[in-house]
mmCIF file of C-alpha atoms and ligand atoms in Angstrom:
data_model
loop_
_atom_site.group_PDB
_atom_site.id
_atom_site.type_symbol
_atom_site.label_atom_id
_atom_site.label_comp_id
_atom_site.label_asym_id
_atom_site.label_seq_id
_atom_site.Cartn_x
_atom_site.Cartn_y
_atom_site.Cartn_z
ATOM 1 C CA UNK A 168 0.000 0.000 0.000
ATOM 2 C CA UNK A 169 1.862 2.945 -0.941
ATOM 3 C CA UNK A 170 -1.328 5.737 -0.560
ATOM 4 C CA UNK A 171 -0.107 6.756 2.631
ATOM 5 C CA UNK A 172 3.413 8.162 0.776
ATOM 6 C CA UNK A 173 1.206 9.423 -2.192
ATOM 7 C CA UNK A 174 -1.323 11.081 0.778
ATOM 8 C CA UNK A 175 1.652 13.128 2.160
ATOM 9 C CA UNK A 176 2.689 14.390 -1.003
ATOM 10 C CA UNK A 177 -0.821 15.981 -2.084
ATOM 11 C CA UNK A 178 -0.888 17.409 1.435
ATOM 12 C CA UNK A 179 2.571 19.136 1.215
ATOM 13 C CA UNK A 180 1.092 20.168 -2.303
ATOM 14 C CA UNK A 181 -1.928 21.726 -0.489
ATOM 15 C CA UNK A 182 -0.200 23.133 2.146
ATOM 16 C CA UNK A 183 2.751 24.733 0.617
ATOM 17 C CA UNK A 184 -0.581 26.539 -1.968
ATOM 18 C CA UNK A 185 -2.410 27.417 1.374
ATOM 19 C CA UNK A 186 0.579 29.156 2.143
ATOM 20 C CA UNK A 187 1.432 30.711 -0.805
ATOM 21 C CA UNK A 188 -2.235 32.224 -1.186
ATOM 22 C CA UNK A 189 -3.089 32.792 2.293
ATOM 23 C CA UNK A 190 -5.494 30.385 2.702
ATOM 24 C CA UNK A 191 -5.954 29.489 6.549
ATOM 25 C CA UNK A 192 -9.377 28.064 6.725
ATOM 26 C CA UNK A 193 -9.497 24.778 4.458
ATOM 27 C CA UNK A 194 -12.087 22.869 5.138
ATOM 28 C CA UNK A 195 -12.328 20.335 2.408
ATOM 29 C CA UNK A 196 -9.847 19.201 0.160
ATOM 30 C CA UNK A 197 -11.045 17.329 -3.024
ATOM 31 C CA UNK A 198 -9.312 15.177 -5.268
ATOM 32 C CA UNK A 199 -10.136 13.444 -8.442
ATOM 33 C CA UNK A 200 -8.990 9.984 -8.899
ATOM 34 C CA UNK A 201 -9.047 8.135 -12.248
ATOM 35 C CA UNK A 202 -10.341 4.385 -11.862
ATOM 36 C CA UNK A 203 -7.272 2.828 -13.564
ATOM 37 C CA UNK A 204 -5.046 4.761 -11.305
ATOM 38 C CA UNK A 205 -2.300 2.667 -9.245
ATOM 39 C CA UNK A 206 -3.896 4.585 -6.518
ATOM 40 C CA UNK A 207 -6.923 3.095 -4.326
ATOM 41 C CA UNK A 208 -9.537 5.630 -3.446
ATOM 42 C CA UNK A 209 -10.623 3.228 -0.294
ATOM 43 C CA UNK A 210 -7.289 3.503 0.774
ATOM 44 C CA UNK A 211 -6.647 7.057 0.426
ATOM 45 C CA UNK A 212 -9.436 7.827 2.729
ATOM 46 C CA UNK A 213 -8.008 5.438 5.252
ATOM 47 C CA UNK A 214 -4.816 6.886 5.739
ATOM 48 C CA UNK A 215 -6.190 10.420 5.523
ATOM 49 C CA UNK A 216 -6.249 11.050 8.815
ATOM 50 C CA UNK A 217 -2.962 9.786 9.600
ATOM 51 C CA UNK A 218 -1.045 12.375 6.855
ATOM 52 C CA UNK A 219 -3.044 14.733 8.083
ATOM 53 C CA UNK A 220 -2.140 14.371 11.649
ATOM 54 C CA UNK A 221 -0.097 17.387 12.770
ATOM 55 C CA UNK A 222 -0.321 19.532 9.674
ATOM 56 C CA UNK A 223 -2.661 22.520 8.860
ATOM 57 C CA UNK A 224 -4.896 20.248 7.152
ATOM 58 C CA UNK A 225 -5.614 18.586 10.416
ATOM 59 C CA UNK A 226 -9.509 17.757 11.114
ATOM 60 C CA UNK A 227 -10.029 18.789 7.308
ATOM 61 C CA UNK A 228 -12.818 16.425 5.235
ATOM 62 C CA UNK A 229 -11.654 14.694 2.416
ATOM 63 C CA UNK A 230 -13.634 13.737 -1.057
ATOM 64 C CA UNK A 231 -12.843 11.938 -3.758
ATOM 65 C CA UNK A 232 -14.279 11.958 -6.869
ATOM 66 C CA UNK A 233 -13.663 9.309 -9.352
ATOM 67 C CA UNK A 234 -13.052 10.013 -13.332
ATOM 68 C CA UNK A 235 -13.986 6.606 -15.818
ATOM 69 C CA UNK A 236 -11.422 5.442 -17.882
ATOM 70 C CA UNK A 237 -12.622 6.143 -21.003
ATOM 71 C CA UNK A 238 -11.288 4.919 -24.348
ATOM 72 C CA UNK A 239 -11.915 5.777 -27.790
ATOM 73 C CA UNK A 240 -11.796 2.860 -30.516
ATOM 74 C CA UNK A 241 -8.921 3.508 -33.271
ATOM 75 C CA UNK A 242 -11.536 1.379 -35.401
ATOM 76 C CA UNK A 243 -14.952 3.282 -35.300
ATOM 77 C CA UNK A 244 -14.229 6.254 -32.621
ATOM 78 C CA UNK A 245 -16.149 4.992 -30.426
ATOM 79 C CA UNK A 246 -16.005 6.355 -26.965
ATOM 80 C CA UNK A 247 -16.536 3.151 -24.252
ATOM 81 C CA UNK A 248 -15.259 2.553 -20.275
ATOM 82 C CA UNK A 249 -12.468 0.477 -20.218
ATOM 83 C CA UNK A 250 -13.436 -1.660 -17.489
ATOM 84 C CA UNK A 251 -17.660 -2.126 -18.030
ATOM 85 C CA UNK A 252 -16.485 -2.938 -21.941
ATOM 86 C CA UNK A 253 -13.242 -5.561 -20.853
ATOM 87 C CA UNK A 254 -11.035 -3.528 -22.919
ATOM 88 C CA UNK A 255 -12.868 -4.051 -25.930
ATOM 89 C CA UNK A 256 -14.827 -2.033 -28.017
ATOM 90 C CA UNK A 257 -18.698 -2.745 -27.900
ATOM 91 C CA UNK A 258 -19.509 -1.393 -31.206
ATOM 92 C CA UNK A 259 -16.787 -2.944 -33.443
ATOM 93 C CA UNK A 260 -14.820 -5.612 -31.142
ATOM 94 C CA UNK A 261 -11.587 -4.159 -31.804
ATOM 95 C CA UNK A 262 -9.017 -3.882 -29.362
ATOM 96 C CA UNK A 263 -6.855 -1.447 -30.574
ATOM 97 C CA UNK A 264 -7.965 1.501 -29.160
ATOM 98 C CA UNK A 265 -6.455 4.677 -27.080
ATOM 99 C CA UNK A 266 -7.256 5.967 -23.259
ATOM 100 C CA UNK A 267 -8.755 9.054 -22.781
ATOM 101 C CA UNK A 268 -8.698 9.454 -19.110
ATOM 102 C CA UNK A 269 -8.870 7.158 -16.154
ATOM 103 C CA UNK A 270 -5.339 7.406 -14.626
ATOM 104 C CA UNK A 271 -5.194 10.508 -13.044
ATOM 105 C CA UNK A 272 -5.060 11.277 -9.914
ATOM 106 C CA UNK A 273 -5.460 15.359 -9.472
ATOM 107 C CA UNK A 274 -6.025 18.222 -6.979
ATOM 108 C CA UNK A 275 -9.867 19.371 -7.503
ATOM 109 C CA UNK A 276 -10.542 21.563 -5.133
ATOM 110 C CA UNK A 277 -9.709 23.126 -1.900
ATOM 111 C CA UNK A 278 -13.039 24.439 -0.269
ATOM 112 C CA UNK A 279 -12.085 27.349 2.593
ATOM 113 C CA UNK A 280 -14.870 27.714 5.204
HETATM 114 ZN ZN1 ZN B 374 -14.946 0.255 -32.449
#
């Protein structure tokens, strides 16, 4: 499980912005995580609290939202989730196709109080 590492980073992220702009009074932080991303969202909010712990983003809420991995078929253009299609294109059946999205894992929002 290496969330906890990836965790810490985003908070430094956050907090070293916070600082930059001021910002004293976070209340929510909000990332977007991409479903093929190596990173669990289940897991993120477990460890939360713990890279939290002692920094200015201590007793903030955390949400996650989660982007599809989408592909589009090289065949027909076809745009189709990765995952509900098993990496095959429902129109055409080809498998040669390219992702659109689905692996990131991003900074949303930070939502001051
Ligand atoms: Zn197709």
């Amino acid at each position: 499980m290496h969330e906890l590492g990836v965790v810490i980073q985003i908070v430094k992220t956050v907090e070293s912005f916070a600082q930059e702009n001021e910002i004293t009074n976070i209340d929510t932080l909000v990332l977007q995580i991409g479903e093929l991303s190596s990173v669990i969202p289940k897991y993120v909010k477990d460890c939360y609290p713990a890279a939290v712990y002692g920094t200015m983003l201590q007793d903030t809420k955390l949400e996650i939202e989660i982007l599809p991995g989408n592909c589009m078929c090289h065949n027909c253009n076809k745009v189709f989730n990765f995952i509900k299609c098993n990496r095959q294109c429902p129109d055409c059946g080809d498998r040669d196709w390219e992702l659109l999205s689905g692996r990131e894992l991003l900074i949303k929002e930070i939502i001051a109080y």
